[in-house]
XYZ file of C-alpha atoms in Angstrom:
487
model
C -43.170 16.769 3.176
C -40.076 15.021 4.262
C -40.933 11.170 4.848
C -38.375 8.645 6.786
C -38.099 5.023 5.671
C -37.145 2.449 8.025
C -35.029 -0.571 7.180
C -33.792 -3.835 9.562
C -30.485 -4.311 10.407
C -28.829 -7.537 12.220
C -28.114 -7.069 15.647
C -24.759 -8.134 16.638
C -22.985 -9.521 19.937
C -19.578 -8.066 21.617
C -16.716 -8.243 19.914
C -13.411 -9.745 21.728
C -10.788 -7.308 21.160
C -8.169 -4.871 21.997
C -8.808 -1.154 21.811
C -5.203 -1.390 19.593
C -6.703 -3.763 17.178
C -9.282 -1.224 16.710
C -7.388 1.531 16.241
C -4.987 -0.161 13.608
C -7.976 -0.696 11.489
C -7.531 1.330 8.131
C -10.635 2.240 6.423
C -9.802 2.103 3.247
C -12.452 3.202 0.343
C -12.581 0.176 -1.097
C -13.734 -1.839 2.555
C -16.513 1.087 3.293
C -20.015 0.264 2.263
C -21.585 1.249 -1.605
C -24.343 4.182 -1.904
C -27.225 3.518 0.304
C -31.007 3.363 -0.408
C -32.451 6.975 -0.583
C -34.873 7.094 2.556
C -35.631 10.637 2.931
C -37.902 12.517 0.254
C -38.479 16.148 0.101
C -42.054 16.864 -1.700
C -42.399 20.513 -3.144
C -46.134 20.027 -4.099
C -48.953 17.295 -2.544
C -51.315 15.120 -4.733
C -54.104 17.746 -4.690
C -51.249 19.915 -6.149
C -49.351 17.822 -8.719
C -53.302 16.800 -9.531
C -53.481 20.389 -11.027
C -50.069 20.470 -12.170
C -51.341 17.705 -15.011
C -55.118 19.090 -15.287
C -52.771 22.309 -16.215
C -50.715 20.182 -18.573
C -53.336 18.527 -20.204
C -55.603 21.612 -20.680
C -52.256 23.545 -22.697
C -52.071 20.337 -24.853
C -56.037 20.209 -25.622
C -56.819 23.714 -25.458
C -53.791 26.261 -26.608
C -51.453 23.116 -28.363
C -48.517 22.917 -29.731
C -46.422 23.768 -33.185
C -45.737 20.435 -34.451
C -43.011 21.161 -37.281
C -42.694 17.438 -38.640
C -45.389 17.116 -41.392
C -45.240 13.633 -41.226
C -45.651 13.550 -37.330
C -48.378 16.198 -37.741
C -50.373 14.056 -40.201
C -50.673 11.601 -38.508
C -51.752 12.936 -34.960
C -54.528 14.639 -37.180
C -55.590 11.902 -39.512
C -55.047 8.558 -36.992
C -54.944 10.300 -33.303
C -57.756 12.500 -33.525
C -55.571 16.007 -32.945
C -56.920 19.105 -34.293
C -54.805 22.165 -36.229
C -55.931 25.535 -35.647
C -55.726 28.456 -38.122
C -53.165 29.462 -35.859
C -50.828 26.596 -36.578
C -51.057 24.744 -33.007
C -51.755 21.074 -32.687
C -54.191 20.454 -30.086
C -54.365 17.307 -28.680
C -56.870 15.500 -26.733
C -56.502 14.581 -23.079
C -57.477 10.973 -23.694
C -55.126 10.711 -26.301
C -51.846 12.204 -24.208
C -53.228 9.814 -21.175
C -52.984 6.244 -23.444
C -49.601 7.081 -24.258
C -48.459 7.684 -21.033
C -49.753 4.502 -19.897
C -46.942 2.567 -22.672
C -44.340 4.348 -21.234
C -41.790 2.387 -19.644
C -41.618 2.695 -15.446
C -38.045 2.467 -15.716
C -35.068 3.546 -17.501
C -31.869 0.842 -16.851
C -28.458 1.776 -18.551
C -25.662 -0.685 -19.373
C -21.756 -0.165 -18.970
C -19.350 -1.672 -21.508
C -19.052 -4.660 -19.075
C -22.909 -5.520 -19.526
C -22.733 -4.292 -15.913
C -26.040 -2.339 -14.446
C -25.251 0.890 -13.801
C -28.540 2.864 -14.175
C -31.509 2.133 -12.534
C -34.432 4.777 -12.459
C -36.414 2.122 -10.015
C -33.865 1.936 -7.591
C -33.550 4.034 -4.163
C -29.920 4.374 -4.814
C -29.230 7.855 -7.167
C -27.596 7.551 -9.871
C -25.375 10.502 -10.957
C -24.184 12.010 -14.628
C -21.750 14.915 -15.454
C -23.253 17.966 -17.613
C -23.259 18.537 -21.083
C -21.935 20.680 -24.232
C -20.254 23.961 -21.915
C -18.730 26.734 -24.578
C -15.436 26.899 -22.163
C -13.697 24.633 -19.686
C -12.388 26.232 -16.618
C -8.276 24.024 -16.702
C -7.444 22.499 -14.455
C -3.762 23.115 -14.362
C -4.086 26.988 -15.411
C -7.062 28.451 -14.242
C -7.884 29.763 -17.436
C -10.967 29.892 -18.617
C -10.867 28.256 -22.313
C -12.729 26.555 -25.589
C -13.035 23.077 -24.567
C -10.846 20.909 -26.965
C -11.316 16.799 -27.687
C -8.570 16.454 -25.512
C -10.497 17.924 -22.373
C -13.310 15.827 -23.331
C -10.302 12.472 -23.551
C -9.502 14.048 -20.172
C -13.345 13.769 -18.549
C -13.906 10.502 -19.635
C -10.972 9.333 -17.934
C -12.239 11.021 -14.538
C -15.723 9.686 -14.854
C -14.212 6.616 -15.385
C -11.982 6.676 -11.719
C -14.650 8.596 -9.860
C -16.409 5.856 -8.331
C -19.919 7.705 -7.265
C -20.234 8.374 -11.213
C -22.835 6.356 -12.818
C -22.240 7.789 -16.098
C -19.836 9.741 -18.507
C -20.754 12.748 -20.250
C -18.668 15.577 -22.100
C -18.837 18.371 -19.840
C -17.736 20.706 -23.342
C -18.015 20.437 -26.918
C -14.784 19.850 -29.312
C -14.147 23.483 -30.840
C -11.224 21.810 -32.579
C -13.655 19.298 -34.242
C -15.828 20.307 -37.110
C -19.508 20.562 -36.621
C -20.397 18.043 -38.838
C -18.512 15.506 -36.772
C -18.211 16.889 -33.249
C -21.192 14.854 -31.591
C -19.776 11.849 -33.112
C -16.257 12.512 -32.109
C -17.282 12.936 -28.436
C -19.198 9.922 -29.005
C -16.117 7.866 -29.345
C -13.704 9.413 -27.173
C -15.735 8.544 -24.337
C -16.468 5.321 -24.157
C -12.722 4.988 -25.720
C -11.738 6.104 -22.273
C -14.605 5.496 -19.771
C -16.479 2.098 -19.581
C -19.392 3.682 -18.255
C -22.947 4.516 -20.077
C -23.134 7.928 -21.557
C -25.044 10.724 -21.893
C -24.927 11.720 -25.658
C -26.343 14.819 -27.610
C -27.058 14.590 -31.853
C -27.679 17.891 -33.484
C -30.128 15.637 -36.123
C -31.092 12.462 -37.551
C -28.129 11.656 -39.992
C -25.358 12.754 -36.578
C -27.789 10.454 -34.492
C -27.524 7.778 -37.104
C -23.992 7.780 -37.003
C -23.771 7.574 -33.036
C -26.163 5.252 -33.136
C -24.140 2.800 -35.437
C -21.236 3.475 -33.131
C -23.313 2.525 -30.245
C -24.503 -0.536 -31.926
C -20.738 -1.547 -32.849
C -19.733 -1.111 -29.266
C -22.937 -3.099 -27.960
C -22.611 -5.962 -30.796
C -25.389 -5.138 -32.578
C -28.291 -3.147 -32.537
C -30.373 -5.898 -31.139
C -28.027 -6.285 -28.109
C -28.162 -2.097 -27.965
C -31.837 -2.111 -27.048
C -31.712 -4.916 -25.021
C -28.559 -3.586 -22.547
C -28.162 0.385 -23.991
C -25.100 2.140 -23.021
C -26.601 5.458 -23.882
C -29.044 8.147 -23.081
C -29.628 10.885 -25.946
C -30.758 14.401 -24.572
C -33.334 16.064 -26.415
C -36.287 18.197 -26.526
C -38.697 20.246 -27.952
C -37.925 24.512 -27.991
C -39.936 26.851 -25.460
C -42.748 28.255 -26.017
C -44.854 24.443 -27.147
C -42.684 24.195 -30.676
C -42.064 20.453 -31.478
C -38.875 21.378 -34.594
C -38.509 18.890 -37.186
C -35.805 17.899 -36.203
C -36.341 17.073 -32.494
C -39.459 15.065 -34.434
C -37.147 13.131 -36.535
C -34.986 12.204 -33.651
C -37.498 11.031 -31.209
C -38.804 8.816 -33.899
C -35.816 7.288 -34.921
C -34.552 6.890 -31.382
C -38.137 4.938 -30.655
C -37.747 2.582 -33.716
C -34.296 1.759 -31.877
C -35.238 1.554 -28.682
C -32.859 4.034 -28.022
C -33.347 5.604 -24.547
C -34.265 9.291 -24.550
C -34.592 12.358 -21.842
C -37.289 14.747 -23.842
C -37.011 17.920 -21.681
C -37.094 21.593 -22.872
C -35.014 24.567 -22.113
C -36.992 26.634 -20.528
C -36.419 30.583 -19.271
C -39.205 31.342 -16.495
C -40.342 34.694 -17.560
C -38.617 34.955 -21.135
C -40.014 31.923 -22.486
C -42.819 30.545 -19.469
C -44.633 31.779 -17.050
C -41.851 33.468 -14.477
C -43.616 31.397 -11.579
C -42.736 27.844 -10.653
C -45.784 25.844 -11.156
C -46.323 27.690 -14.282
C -43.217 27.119 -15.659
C -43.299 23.690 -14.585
C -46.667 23.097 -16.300
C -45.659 24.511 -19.191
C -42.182 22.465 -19.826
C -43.762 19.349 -18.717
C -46.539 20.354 -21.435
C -43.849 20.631 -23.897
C -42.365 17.251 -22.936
C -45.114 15.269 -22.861
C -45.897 16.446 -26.231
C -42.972 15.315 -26.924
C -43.604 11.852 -25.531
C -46.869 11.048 -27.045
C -45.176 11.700 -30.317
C -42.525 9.036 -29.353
C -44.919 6.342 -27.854
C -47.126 6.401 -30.893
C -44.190 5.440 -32.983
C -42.905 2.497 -30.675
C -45.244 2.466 -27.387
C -42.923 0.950 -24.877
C -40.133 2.283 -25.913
C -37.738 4.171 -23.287
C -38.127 7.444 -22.929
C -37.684 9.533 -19.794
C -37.983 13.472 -18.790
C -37.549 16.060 -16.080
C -36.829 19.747 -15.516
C -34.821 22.014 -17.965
C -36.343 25.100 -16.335
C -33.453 27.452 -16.544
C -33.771 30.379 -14.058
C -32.698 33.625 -15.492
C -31.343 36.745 -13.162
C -33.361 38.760 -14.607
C -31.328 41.986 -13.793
C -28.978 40.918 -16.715
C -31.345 38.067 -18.497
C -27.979 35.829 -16.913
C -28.601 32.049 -16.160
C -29.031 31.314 -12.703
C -28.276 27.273 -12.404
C -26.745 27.720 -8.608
C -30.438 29.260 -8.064
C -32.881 28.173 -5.504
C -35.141 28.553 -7.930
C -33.191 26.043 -10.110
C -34.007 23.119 -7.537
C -37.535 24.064 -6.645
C -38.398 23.654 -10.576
C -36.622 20.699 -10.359
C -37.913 19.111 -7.437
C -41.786 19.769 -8.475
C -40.907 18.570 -12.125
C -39.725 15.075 -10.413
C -42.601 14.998 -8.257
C -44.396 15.844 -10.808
C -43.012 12.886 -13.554
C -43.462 10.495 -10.619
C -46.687 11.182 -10.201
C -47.381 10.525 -14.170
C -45.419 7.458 -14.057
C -42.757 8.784 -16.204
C -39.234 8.304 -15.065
C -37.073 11.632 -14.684
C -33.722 13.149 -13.458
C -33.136 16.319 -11.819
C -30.135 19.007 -12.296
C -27.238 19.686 -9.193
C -23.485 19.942 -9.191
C -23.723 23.051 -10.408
C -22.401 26.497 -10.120
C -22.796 30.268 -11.423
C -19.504 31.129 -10.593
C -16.891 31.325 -13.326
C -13.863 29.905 -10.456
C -13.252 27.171 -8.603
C -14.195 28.686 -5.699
C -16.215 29.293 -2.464
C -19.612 30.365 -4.578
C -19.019 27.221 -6.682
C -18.364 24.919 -3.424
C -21.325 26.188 -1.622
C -23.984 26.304 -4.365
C -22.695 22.826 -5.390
C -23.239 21.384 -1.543
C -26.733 23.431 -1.517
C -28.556 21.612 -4.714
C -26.403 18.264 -4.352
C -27.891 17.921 -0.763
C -31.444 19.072 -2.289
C -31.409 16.660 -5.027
C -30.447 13.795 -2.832
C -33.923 14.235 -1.724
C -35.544 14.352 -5.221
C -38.635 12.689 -6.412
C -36.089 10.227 -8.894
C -32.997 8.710 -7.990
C -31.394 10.868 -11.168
C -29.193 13.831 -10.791
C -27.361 15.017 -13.862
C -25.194 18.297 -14.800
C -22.141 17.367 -12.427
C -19.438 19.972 -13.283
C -21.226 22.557 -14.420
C -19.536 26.536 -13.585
C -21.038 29.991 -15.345
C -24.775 28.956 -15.401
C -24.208 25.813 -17.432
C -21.632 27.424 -19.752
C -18.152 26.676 -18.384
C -17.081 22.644 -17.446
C -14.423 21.780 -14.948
C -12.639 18.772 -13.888
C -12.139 19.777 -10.221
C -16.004 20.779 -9.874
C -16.915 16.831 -11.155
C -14.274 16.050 -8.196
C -15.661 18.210 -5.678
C -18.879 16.812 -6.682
C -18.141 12.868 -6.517
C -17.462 13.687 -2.960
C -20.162 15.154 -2.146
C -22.446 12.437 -3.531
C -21.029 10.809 -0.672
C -22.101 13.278 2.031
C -25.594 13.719 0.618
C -25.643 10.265 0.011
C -25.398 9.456 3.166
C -27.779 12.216 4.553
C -30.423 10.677 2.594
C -30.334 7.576 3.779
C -31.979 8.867 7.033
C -31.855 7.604 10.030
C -33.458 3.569 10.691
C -35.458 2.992 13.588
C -35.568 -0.070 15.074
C -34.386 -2.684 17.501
C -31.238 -2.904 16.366
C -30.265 0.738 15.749
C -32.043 2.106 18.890
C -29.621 -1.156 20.586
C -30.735 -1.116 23.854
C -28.754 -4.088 24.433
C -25.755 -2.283 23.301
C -26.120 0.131 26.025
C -26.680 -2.750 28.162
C -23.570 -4.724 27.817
C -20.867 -1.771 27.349
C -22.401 1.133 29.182
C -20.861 -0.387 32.489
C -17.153 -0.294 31.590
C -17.632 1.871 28.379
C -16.350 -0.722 25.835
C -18.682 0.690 22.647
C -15.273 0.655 20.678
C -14.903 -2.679 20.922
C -18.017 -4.180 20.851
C -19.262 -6.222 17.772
C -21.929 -3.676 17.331
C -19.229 -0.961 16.469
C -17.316 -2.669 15.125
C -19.701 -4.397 12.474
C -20.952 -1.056 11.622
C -17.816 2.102 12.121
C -17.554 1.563 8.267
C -21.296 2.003 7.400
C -22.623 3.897 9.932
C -20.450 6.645 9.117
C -19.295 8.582 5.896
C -15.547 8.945 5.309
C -14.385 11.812 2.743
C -11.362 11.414 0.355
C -10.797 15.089 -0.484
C -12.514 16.840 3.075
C -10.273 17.562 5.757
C -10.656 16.033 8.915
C -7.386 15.778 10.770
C -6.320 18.214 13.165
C -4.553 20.985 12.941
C -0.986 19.624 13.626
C -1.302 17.386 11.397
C -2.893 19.340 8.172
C 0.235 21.604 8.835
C 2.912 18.647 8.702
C 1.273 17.309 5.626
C 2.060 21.311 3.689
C -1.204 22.886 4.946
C -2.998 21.696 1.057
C -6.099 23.242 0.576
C -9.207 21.536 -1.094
C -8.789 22.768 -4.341
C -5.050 21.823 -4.506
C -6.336 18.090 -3.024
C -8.435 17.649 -5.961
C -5.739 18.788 -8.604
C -3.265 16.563 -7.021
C -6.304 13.954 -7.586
C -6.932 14.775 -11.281
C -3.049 14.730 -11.588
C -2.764 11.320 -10.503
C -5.093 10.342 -12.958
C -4.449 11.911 -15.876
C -0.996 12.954 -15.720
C 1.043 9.713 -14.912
């Protein structure tokens, strides 16, 4: 179901000017308006659906369960929480029990820049958007050559999320290979807010690495007090497919309540390796997993934030390989964010993403496909930016490519306002008899709004692509990254 929002604009009168003055007008970036509210909403599954979606989810919790690996945790769903432990080792726990704590969790997930500046707002119609996460290989950007990512790659992507200005957030894209495991999360940590002002998207491996960030964080925020109150962080984590809550993941999600540390609890999971192959099954099943997940978390600290959405990973299953440029990909997440909506828990979706190993036409036009699908997602969330070879490979000039199309979908998504003012009868009216539109005060109130104007698309003729040396896209955006990072 595709629904269209309406919103007023101010009507304006005609504008006395030349058709010169017009046409000396620059519009530059910084002049053309910010993101617009999200209007349009594409619905995968209806209330009677997403209705069984959660009797599903809730039934898997009560009746089949989950591992619960934390003995601690596991105690004290049993002993306090009424949960039950079957000779077969899975935690079941009752519907009215995974209800209450959805009720304490927080509507909303906000997220802080350096600055104290709002950049994340999971209430808000206007998207926010975050690069991908922890690829084995970076595709560079000078070379071609597909590589271990370094710390220096990641110094380089936190500088880019910093310029690209339809980034909400910063995120890694790799992991350091040059770094030690012990201190790779933490490293990553710090090089990116050393370099990007931004909130980001962070990843611990356990409690003692999530300390550490944590007391990073904390430094950076002035205190851990100021950290919950304006957090400049989001920690990924999740529970393992088929329902297994590790100890680990347990001692995480605790800690990160205690701290009011926000969280996105989401599984991996492979549709017909480790869920049901079909969508609302494997859609049940992960949000199952999650919301296990969350009732653990909002029994430790209800009200703390905590969010969730779809880590249903396609697989091709000719060669078991991930299939993230899949439209099987967006329809999991699309019903997953219809799905968290409908619970009341906030959620983001996955785009910007690729399962071509190249720069190239597969990457561009799987990229466009499920960034112009997730504009039109159930949240205003859309993370994985960047991402080539099924999630495994990160590149610079695929967060480019992606930044502008934010803008295009952006824009699509805004739909189309009908009223008064944009029908503008009077418009048509006044200029329609010696066909002044350019210059009236209608026009020229709105040429910078109404339309979207690309940085890195081509739009000038011919002639003139040819004069400037005939550039292609992908050697726009390396001139782009250049700019930034080389000078």
């Amino acid at each position: 179901m595709v629904e269209l929002a309406q919103k007023p604009r101010r009507s304006g009168g005609r504008r006395k000017s030349s058709r010169s003055d017009k046409v000396n007008r620059k519009a530059h970036i910084a002049d053309i308006s910010p993101l617009k509210d999200q209007a349009l909403q594409l619905r995968v599954a209806d209330t009677g659906q997403l209705v069984q979606i959660h009797e599903a989810v809730l039934k898997i919790l009560s009746q089949i369960g989950v591992i619960v690996e934390h003995e601690g945790a596991r105690t004290k769903l049993i002993n306090d929480h009424g949960c039950m432990l079957g000779d077969d080792g899975y935690l079941r726990m009752p519907p009215e029990l995974v209800e209450r704590a959805l009720e304490t969790v927080p509507r909303e997930i906000k997220l802080y820049d350096l600055n104290g500046k709002l950049r994340v707002d999971t209430s808000s119609q206007i998207t926010s958007y975050c690069p991908g996460h922890n690829c084995v290989r970076i595709l560079d950007r000078t070379t071609g050559e597909l590589r271990p990512c370094t710390l220096e790659d990641i110094r380089e992507t936190a500088k880019v999320c910093e310029v690209l200005p339809n980034l909400s957030m910063s995120c890694s894209l790799g992991y350091p290979s040059d770094i030690s495991a012990e201190d790779e999360a933490v490293e990553t940590v710090k090089v990116l807010f050393a370099h990007c002002s931004k909130p980001a998207a962070v990843l611990a491996h356990d409690e003692h690495i999530q300390n550490r960030i944590l007391a990073h964080l904390a430094e950076l925020a002035g205190g851990y007090n100021n950290l919950a109150d304006k957090p400049i962080a989001l920690e990924l984590m999740g529970p393992i497919s088929p329902l297994r809550l590790p100890e680990d993941f347990c001692e995480r999600v605790i800690n990160a309540a205690h701290h009011h540390m926000p969280i996105v609890c989401y599984p991996a999971t492979f549709p017909g390796m480790s869920s049901p192959i079909s969508v609302a099954g494997a859609i049940a099943q992960s949000s199952a997993e999650a919301i296990a997940g969350i009732v653990i978390h909002q029994l430790t600290e209800p009200g703390a934030p905590i969010m969730s959405g779809s880590a249903v990973l396609p697989m091709d299953m000719r060669q078991a390989d991930l299939a993230y440029g899949s439209p099987e990909y967006m329809l999991n997440g699309l019903g997953a964010a219809d799905y968290f909506k409908s619970i009341g828990v906030p959620s983001w979706i996955g785009a910007g993403c690729s399962d071509s190993h190249a720069f190239d036409a597969q990457a561009a036009a799987e990229a466009g496909a499920n960034m112009a699908i997730a504009a039109l997602a159930g949240t205003p969330f859309v993370h994985n930016l960047g991402f080539l070879s099924g999630g495994r490979t990160g590149s610079l000039e695929m967060l480019a490519l992606c930044d502008e199309l934010v803008g295009w979908t952006n824009q699509m998504a805004a739909g189309c306002p009908v009223n008064a003012d944009t029908i503008a009868y009077d418009v048509v009216q006044r200029a329609a008899p010696d066909n002044s539109y350019l210059t009236d005060q209608h026009t020229q109130d709105r040429f910078l709004s109404e339309n979207w104007y690309p940085t890195l698309f081509e739009r000038s003729d011919a002639d003139a692509w040819l004069e400037n040396g005939s550039r292609d896209l992908r050697t726009r955006i390396r001139t782009k990254l250049s700019d930034v990072l080389d000078n």
